[in-house]
PDB file of C-alpha atoms in Angstrom:
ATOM      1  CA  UNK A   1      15.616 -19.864   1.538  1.00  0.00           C
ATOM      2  CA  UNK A   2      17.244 -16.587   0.635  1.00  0.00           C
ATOM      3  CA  UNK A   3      15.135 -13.504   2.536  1.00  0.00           C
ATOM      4  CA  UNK A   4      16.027  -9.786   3.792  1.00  0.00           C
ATOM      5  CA  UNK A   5      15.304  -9.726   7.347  1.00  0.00           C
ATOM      6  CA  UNK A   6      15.192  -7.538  10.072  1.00  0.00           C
ATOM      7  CA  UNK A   7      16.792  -7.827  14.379  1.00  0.00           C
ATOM      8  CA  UNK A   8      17.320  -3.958  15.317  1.00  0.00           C
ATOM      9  CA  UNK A   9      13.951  -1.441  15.729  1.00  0.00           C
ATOM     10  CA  UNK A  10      16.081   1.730  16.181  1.00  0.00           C
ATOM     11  CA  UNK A  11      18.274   1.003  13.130  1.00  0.00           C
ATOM     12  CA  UNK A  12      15.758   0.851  10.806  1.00  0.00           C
ATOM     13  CA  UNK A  13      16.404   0.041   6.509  1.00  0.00           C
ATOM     14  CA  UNK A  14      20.208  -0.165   7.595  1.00  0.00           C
ATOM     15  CA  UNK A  15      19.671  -3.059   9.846  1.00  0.00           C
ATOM     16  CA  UNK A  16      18.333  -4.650   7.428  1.00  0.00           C
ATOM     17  CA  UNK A  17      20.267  -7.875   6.232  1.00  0.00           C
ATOM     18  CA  UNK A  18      20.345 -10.317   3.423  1.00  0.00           C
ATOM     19  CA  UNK A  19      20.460 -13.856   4.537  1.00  0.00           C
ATOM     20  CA  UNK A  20      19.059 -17.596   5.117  1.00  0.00           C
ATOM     21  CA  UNK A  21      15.531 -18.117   6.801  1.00  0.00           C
ATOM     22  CA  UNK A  22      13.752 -21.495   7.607  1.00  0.00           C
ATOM     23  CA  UNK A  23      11.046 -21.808   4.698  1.00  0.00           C
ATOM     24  CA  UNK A  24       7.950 -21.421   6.046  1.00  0.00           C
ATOM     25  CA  UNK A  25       4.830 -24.184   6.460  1.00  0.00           C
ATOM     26  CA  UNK A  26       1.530 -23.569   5.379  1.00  0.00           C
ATOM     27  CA  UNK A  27      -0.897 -23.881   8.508  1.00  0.00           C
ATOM     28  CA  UNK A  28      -4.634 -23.998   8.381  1.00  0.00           C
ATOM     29  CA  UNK A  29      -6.330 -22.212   5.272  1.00  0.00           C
ATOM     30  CA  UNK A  30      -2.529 -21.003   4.514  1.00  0.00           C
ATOM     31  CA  UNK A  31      -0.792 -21.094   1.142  1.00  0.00           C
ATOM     32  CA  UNK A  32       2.303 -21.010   0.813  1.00  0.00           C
ATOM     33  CA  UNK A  33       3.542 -18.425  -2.590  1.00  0.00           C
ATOM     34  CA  UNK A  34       7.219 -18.148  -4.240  1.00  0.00           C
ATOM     35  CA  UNK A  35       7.531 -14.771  -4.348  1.00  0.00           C
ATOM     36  CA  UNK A  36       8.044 -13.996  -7.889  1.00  0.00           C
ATOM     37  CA  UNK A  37       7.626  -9.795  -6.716  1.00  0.00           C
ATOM     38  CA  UNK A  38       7.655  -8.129  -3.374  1.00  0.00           C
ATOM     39  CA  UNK A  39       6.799  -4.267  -2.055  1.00  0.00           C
ATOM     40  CA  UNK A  40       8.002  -3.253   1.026  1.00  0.00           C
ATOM     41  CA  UNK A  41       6.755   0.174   3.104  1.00  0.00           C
ATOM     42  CA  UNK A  42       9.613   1.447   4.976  1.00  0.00           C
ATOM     43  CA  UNK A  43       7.210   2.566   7.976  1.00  0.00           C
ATOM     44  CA  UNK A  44       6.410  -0.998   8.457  1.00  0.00           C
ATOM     45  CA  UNK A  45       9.510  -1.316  10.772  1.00  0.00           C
ATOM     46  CA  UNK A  46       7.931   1.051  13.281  1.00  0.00           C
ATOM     47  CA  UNK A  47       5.039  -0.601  13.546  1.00  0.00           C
ATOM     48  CA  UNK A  48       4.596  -3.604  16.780  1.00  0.00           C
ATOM     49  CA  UNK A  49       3.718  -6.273  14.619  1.00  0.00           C
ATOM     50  CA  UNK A  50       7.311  -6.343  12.492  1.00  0.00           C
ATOM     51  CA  UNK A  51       8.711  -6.945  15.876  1.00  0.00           C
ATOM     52  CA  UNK A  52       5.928  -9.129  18.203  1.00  0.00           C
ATOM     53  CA  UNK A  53       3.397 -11.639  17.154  1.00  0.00           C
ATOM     54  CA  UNK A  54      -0.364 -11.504  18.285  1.00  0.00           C
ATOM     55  CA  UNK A  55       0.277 -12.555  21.753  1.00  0.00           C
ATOM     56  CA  UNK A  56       2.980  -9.891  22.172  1.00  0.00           C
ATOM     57  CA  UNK A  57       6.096 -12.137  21.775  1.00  0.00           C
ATOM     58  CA  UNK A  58       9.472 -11.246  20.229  1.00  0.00           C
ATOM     59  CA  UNK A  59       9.795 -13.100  16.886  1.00  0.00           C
ATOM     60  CA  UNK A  60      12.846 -11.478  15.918  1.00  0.00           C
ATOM     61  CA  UNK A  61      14.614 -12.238  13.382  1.00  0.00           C
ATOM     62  CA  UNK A  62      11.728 -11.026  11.009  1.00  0.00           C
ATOM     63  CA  UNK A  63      11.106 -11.194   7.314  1.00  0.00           C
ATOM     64  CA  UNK A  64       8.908  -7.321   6.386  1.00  0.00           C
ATOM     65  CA  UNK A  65       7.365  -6.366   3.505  1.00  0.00           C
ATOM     66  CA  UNK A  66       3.832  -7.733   2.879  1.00  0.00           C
ATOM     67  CA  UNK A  67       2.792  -6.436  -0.617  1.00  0.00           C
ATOM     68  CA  UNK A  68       3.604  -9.864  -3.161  1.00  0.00           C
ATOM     69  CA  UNK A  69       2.756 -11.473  -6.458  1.00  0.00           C
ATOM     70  CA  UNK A  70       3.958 -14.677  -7.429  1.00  0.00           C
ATOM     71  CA  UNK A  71       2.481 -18.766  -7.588  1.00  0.00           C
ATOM     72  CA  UNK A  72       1.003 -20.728  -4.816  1.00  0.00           C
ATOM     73  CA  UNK A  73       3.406 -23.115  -4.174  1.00  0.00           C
ATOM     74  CA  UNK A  74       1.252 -25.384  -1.485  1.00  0.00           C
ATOM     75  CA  UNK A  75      -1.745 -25.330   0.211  1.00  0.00           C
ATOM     76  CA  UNK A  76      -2.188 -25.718   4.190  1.00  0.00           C
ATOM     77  CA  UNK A  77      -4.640 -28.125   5.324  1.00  0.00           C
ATOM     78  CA  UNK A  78      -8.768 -27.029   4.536  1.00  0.00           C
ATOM     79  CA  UNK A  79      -7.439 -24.300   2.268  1.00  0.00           C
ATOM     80  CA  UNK A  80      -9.860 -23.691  -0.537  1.00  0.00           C
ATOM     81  CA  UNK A  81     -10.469 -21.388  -3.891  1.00  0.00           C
ATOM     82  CA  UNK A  82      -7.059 -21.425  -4.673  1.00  0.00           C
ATOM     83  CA  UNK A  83      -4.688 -23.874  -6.585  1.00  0.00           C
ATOM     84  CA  UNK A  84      -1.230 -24.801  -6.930  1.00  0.00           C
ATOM     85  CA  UNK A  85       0.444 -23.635  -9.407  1.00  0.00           C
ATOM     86  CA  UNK A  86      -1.973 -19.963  -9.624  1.00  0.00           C
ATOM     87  CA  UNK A  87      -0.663 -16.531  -9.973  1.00  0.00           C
ATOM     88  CA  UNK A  88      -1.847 -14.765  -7.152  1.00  0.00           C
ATOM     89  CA  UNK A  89      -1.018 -10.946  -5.693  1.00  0.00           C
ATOM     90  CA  UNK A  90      -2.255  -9.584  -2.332  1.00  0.00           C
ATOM     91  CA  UNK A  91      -1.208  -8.756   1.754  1.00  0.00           C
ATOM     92  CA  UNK A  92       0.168 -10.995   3.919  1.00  0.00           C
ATOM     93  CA  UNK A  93      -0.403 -10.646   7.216  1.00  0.00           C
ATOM     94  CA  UNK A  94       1.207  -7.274   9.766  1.00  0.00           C
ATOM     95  CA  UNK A  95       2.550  -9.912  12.523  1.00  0.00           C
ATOM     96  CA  UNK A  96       4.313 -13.139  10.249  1.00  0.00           C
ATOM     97  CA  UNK A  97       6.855 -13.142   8.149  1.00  0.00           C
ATOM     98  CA  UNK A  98       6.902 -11.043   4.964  1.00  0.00           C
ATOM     99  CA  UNK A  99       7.565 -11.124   1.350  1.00  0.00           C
ATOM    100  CA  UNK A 100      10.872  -9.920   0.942  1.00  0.00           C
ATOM    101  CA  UNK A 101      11.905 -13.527   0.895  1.00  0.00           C
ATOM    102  CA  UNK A 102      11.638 -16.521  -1.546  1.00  0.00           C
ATOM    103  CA  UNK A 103       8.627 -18.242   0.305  1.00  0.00           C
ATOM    104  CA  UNK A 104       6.074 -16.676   2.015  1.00  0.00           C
ATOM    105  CA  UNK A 105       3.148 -18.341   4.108  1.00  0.00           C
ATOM    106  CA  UNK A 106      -0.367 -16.177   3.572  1.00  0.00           C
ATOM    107  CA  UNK A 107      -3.823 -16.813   4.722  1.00  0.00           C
ATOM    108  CA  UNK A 108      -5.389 -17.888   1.211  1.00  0.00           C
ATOM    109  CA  UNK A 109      -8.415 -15.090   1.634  1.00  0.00           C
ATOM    110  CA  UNK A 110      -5.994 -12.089   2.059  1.00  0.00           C
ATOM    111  CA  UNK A 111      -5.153 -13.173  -1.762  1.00  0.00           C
ATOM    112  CA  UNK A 112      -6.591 -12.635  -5.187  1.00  0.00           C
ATOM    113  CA  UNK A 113      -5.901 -14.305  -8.542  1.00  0.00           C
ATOM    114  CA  UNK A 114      -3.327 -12.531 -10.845  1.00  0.00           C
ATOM    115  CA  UNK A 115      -4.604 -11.885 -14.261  1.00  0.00           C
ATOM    116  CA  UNK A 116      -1.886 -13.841 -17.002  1.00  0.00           C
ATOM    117  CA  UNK A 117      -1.756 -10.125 -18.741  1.00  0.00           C
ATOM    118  CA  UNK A 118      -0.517  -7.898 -15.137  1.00  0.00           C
ATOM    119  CA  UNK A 119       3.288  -8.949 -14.457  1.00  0.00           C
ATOM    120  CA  UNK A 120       4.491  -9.909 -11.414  1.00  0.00           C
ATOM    121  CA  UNK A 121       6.265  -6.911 -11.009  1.00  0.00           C
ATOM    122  CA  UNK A 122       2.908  -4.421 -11.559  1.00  0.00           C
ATOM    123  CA  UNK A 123       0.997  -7.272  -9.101  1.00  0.00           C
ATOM    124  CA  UNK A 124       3.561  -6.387  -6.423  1.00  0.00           C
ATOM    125  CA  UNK A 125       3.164  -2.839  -6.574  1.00  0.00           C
ATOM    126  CA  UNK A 126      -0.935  -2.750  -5.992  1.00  0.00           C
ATOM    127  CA  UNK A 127      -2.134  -4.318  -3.033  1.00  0.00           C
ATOM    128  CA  UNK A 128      -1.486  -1.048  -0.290  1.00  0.00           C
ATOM    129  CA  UNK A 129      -1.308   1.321  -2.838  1.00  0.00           C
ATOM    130  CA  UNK A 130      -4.491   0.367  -4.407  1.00  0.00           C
ATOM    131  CA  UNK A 131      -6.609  -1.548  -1.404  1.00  0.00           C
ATOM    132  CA  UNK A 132      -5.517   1.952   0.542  1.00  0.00           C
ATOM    133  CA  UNK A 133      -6.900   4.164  -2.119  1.00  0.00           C
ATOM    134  CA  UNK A 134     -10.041   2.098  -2.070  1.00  0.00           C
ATOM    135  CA  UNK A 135     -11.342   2.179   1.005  1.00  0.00           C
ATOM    136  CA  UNK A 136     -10.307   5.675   1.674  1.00  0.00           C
ATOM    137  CA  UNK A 137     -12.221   6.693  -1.037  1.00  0.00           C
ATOM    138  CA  UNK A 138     -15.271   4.649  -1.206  1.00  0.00           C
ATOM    139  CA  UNK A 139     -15.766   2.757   2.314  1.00  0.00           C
ATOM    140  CA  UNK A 140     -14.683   5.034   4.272  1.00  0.00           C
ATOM    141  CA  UNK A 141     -14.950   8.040   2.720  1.00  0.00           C
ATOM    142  CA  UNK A 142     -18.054   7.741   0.800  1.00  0.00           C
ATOM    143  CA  UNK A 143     -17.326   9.572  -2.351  1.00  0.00           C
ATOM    144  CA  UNK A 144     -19.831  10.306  -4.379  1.00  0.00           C
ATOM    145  CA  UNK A 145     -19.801  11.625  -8.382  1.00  0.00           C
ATOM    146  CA  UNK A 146     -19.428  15.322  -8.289  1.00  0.00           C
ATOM    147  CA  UNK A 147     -17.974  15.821  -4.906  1.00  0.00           C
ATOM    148  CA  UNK A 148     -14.155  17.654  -4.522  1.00  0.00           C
ATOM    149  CA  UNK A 149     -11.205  15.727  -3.190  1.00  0.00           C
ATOM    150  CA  UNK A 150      -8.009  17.032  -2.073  1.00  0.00           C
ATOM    151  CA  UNK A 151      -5.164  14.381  -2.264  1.00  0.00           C
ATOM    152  CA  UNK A 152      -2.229  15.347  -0.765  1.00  0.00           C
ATOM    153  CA  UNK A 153       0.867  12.900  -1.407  1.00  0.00           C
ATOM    154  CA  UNK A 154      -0.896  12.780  -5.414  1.00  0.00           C
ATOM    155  CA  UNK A 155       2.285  12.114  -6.998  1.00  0.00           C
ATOM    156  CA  UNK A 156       2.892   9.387  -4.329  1.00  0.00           C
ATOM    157  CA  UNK A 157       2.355   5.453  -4.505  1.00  0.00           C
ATOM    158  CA  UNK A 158      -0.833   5.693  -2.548  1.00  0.00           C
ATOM    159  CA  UNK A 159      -1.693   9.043  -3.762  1.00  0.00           C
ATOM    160  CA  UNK A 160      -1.647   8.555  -7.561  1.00  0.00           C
ATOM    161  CA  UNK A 161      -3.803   5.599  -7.082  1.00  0.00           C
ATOM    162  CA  UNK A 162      -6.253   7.595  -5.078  1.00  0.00           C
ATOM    163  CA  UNK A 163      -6.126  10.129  -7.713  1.00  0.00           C
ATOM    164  CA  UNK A 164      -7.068   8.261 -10.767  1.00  0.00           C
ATOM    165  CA  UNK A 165     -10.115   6.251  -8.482  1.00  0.00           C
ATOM    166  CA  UNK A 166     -11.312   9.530  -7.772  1.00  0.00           C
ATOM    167  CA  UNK A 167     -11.201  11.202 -11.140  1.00  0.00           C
ATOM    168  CA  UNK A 168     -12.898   7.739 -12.685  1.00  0.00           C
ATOM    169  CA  UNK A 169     -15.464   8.248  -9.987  1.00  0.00           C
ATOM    170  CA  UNK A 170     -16.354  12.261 -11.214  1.00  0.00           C
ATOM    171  CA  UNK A 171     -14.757  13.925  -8.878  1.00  0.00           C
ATOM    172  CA  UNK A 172     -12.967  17.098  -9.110  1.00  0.00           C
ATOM    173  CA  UNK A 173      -9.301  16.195  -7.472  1.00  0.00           C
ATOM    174  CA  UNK A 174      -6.747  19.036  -6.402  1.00  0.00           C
ATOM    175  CA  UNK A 175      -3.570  16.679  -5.559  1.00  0.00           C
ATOM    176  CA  UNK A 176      -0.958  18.468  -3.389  1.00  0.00           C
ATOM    177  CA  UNK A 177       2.706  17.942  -3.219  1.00  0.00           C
ATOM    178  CA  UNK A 178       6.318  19.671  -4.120  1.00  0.00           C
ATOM    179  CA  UNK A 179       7.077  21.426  -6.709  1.00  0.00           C
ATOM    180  CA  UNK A 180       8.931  18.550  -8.776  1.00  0.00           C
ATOM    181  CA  UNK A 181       4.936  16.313  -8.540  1.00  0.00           C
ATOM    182  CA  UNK A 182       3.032  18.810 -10.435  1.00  0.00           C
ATOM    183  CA  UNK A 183       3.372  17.062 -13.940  1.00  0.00           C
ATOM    184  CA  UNK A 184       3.085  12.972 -12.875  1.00  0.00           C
ATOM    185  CA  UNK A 185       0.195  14.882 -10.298  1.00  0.00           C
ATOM    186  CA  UNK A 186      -1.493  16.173 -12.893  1.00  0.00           C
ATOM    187  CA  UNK A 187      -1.112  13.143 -15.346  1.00  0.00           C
ATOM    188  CA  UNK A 188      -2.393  10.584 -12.380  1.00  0.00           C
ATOM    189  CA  UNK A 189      -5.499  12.368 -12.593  1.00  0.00           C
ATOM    190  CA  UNK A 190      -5.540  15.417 -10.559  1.00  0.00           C
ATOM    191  CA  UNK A 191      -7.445  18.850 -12.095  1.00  0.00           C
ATOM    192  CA  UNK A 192      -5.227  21.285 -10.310  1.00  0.00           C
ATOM    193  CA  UNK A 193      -1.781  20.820  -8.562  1.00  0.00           C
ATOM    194  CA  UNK A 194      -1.089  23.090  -5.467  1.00  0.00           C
ATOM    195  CA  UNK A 195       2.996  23.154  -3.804  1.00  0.00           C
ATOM    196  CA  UNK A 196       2.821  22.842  -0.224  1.00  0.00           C
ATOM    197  CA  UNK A 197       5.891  24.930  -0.249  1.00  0.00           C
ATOM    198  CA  UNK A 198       5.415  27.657  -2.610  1.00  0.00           C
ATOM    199  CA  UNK A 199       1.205  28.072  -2.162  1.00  0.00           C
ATOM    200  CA  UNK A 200      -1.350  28.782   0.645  1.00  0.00           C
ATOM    201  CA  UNK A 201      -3.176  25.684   1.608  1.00  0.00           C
ATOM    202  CA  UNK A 202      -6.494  27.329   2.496  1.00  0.00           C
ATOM    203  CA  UNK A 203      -6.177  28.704  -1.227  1.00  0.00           C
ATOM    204  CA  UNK A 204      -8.132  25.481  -1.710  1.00  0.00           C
ATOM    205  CA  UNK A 205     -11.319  26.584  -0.250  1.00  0.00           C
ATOM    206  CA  UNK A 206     -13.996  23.994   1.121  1.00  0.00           C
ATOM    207  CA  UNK A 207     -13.678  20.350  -0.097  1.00  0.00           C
ATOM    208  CA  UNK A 208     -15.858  17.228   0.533  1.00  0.00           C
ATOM    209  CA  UNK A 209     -13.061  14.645   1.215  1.00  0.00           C
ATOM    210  CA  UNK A 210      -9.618  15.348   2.154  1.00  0.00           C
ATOM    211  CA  UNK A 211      -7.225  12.395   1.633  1.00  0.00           C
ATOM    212  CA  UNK A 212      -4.695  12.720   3.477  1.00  0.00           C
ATOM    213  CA  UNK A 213      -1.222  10.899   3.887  1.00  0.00           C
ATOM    214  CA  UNK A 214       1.375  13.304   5.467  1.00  0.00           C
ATOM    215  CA  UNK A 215      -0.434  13.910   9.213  1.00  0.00           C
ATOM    216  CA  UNK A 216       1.172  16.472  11.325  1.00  0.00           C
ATOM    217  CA  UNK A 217       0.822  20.156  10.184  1.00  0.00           C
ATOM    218  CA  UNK A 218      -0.408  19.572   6.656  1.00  0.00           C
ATOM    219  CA  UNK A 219      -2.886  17.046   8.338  1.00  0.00           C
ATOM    220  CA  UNK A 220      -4.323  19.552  10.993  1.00  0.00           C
ATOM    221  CA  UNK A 221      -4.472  22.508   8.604  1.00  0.00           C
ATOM    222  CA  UNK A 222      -6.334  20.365   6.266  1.00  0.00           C
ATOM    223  CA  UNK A 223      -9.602  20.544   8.905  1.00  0.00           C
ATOM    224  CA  UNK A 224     -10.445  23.468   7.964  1.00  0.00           C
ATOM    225  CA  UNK A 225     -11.225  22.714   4.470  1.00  0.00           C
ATOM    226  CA  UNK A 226     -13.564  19.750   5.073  1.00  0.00           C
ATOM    227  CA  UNK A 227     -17.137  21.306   4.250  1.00  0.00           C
ATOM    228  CA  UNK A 228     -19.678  20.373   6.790  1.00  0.00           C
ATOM    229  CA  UNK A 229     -20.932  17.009   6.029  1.00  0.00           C
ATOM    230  CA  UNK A 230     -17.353  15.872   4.704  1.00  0.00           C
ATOM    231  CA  UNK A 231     -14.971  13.598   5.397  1.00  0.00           C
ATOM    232  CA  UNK A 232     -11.256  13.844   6.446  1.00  0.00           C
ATOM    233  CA  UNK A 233      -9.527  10.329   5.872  1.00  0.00           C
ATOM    234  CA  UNK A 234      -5.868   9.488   7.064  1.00  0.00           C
ATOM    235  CA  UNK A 235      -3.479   6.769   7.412  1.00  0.00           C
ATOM    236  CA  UNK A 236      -0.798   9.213   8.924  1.00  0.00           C
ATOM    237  CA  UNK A 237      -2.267   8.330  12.398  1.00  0.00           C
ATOM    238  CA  UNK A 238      -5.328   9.521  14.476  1.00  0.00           C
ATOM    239  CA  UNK A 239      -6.095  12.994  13.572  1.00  0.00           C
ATOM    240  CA  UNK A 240      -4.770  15.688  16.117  1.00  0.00           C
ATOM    241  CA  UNK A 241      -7.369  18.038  14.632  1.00  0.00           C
ATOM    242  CA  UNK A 242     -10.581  17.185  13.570  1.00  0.00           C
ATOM    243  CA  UNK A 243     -13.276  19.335  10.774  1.00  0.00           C
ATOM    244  CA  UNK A 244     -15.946  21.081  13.102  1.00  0.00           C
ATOM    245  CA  UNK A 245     -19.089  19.547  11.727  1.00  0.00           C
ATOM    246  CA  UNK A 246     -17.672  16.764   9.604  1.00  0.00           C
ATOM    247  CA  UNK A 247     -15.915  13.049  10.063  1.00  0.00           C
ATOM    248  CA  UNK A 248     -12.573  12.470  10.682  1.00  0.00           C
ATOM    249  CA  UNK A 249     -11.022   8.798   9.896  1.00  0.00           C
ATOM    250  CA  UNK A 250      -7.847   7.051  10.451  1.00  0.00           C
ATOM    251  CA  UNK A 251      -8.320   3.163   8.979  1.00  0.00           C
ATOM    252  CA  UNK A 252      -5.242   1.040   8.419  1.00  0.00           C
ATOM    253  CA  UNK A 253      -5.466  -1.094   5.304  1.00  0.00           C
ATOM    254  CA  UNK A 254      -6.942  -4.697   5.299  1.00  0.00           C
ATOM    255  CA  UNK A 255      -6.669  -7.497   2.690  1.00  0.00           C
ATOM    256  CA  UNK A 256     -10.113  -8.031   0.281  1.00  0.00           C
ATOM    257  CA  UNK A 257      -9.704 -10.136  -2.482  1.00  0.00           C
ATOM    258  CA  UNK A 258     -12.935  -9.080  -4.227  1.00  0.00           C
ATOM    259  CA  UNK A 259     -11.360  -5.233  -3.780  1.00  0.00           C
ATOM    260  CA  UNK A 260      -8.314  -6.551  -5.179  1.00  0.00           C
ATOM    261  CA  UNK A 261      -9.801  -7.948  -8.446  1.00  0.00           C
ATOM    262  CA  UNK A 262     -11.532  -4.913  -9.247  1.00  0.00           C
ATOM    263  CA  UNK A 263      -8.276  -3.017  -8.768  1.00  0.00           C
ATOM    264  CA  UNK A 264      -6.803  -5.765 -11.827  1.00  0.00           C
ATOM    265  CA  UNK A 265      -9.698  -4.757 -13.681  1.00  0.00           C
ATOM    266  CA  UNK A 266      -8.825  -1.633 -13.709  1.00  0.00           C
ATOM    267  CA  UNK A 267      -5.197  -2.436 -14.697  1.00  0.00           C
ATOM    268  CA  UNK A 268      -5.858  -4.308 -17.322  1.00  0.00           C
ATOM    269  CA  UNK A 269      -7.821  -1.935 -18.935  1.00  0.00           C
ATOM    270  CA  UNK A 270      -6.216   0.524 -18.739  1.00  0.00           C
ATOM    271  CA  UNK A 271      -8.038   2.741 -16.264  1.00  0.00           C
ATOM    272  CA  UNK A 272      -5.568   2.399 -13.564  1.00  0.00           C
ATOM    273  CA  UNK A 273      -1.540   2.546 -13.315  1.00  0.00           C
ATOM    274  CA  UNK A 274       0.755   2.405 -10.309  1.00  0.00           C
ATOM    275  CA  UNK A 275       4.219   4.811 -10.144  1.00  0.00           C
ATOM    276  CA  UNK A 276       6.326   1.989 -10.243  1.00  0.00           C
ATOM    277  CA  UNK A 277      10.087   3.546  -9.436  1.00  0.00           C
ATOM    278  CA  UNK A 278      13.240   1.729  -8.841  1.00  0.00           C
ATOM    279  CA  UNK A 279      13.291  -2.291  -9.615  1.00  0.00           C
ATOM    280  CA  UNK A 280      15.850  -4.599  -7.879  1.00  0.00           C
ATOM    281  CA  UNK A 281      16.982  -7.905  -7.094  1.00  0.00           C
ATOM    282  CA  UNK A 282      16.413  -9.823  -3.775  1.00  0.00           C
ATOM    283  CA  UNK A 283      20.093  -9.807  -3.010  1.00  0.00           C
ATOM    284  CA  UNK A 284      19.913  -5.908  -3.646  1.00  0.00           C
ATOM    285  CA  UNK A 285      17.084  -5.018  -1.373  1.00  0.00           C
ATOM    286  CA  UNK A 286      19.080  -3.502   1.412  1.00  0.00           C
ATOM    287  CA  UNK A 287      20.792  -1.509  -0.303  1.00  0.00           C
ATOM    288  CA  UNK A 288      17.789  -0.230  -2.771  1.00  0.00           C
ATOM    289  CA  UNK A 289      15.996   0.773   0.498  1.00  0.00           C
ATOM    290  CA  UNK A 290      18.778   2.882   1.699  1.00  0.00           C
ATOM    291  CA  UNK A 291      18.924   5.010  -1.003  1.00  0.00           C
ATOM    292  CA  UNK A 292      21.082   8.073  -1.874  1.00  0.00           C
ATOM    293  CA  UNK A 293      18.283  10.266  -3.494  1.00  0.00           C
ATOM    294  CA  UNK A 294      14.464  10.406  -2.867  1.00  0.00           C
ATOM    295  CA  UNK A 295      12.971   7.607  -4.388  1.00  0.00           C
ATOM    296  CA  UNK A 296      10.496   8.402  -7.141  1.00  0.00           C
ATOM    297  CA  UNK A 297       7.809   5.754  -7.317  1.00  0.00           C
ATOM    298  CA  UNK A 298       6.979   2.397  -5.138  1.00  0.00           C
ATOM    299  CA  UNK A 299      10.328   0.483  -5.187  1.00  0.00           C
ATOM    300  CA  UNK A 300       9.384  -3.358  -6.074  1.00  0.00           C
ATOM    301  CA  UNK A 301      12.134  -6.568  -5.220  1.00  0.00           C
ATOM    302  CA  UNK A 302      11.870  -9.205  -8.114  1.00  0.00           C
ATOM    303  CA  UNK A 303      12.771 -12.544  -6.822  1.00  0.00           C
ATOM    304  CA  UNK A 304      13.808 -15.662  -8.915  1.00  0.00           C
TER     305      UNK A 304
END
C-alpha cells in the first residue's frame, strides 16, 4: 500500500518519505479502515511511541499520524459494534502504525461512526482537536457556566475548538495569540482577543481555567492568573510553575467514542467548526508538512 513513513528522529517532517508499506492485519477487536482522510501533528515525531512499540522495541520504519476518517474495511477476530463497509473517524493508537497511509489497523473502541452529512475530510480534522478540547475543558478542567477561560493558541486547531466548547458552555473566553489571530479568535468564539506580543499578559486579571497549549514562558506566567480554586490545564508538558492555591494538569489525549459522537453532533449542527487549512494528496504529504509559510489551520491528507 502507498503510506508516508518515517526512519530518522533528528530529521524530523524532512525525513519523512513517500513509499510502499506491508498492509496491515487486523488482530483481536482490530478493524482495519481505508483511509479516505488523515491528520497528522508534527510533534508526534518527538514523541517514544513514533519510534518504539510498548515493550520498548525499534519498529522503524513507521507510518505517523493518527487522526483518520474513512470505511472499515475488515474486522479482526471478536471485534464488535462496528461493520464493514461503515464510515468511521477517530485515534489510532501512539505506538502502531498511523494514518498517513492507505490502510490502517485501529482498535475498533478508539473509533466512532461518521455521520453520512460530515465529509471525510472535516472527520479527519476532529478527533485531537476536538477529544483535546473536551477533556480539557470538562473532565479535567471542570468548567462550569459562568466561569472565565483564557485560551491561549485560540486561533489554533486545538484552540478554536476549545473556544467555541467553552463559549457554548457560558463561559466568558479571552483567547490569546498574535496579532494576525485576533479576527478567526474572535469569530471561534472568544469575547476578547489579547497579542502575546504587543499586550501585558497579567492585563487579564484572575481567571478560573487557563487552557493552555504553548508551555514554557507563556505557560509559567499564566499561574498567576488561575484564581484560587481554578484550574490550569496543559498539553505543552508538565507544568514548570504551578497556581498557588489551585490545580495544575497536564493530560495527553485518549480515544472515546461516546466523546467523539457528541463532538459530530455538534458539527452537524452547526455548533462546532474546525480551522481546516491546507488540503493535499497522499503523494503530497511530505512536502505539505514542510512548508514555506506558517500554516494556517490543521493540514488534512485525502487519500483515494
Amino acid at each position: 500500500m502507498k503510506a508516508v513513513f518515517v526512519t530518522d528522529q533528528d530529521a524530523g517532517t524532512a525525513g519523512m518519505t513517500f513509499g510502499e508499506r506491508p498492509e496491515p492485519h487486523a488482530a483481536e477487536n482490530d478493524v482495519v479502515v481505508r483511509v479516505r482522510a488523515s491528520g497528522f501533528t508534527p510533534g508526534e515525531l518527538t514523541w517514544p511511541g513514533t519510534w518504539t512499540d510498548r515493550a520498548g522495541r525499534d519498529r522503524t520504519p513507521s507510518i505517523p499520524g493518527h487522526e483518520l476518517a474513512g470505511v472499515v474495511d475488515s474486522l479482526g477476530y471478536g471485534t464488535t459494534g462496528l461493520t464493514v463497509g461503515q464510515r468511521v473517524f477517530g485515534l489510532a493508537d501512539w505506538t502502531r502504525d498511523g494514518t498517513l497511509a492507505e490502510l490502517v489497523a485501529v482498535e475498533a473502541r478508539n473509533l466512532a461512526p461518521l455521520p453520512a452529512d460530515i465529509d471525510f475530510t472535516t472527520g479527519a480534522s476532529l478527533p485531537i482537536s476536538g477529544l483535546t478540547a473536551w477533556q480539557g475543558l470538562f473532565d479535567h478542567g471542570r468548567l462550569r457556566t459562568g466561569q472565565t477561560v483564557l485560551v491561549h493558541g485560540a486561533a489554533g486547531g486545538v484552540g478554536s475548538v476549545v473556544s467555541q466548547l467553552a463559549h457554548e458552555h457560558g463561559a466568558h473566553v479571552i483567547g490569546t495569540g498574535r496579532t494576525a489571530d485576533r479576527e478567526a479568535a474572535l469569530d471561534f468564539g472568544a469575547n476578547e482577543f489579547l497579542d502575546l506580543g504587543a499586550d501585558d499578559l497579567a492585563a487579564v486579571g484572575q481567571v478560573d481555567l487557563v487552557f493552555d497549549v504553548i508551555g514554557g514562558d507563556i505557560g509559567a506566567r499564566s499561574a498567576a492568573l488561575v484564581r484560587p480554586g481554578g484550574t490550569l490545564v496543559t498539553i505543552a508538558g508538565p507544568p514548570e510553575v504551578r497556581p498557588a492555591e489551585a490545580n495544575a494538569v497536564f493530560f495527553v489525549v485518549e480515544a472515546d467514542r461516546t466523546q467523539l459522537a457528541r463532538i459530530a453532533a455538534r458539527v452537524r449542527d452547526g455548533r462546532l467548526r474546525t480551522r481546516i487549512g491546507a488540503v493535499h494528496p497522499l503523494e503530497d504529504a511530505v512536502s505539505a508538512f514542510n512548508p514555506t509559510s506558517r500554516p494556517t489551520g490543521k493540514t488534512v491528507i485525502t487519500i483515494g
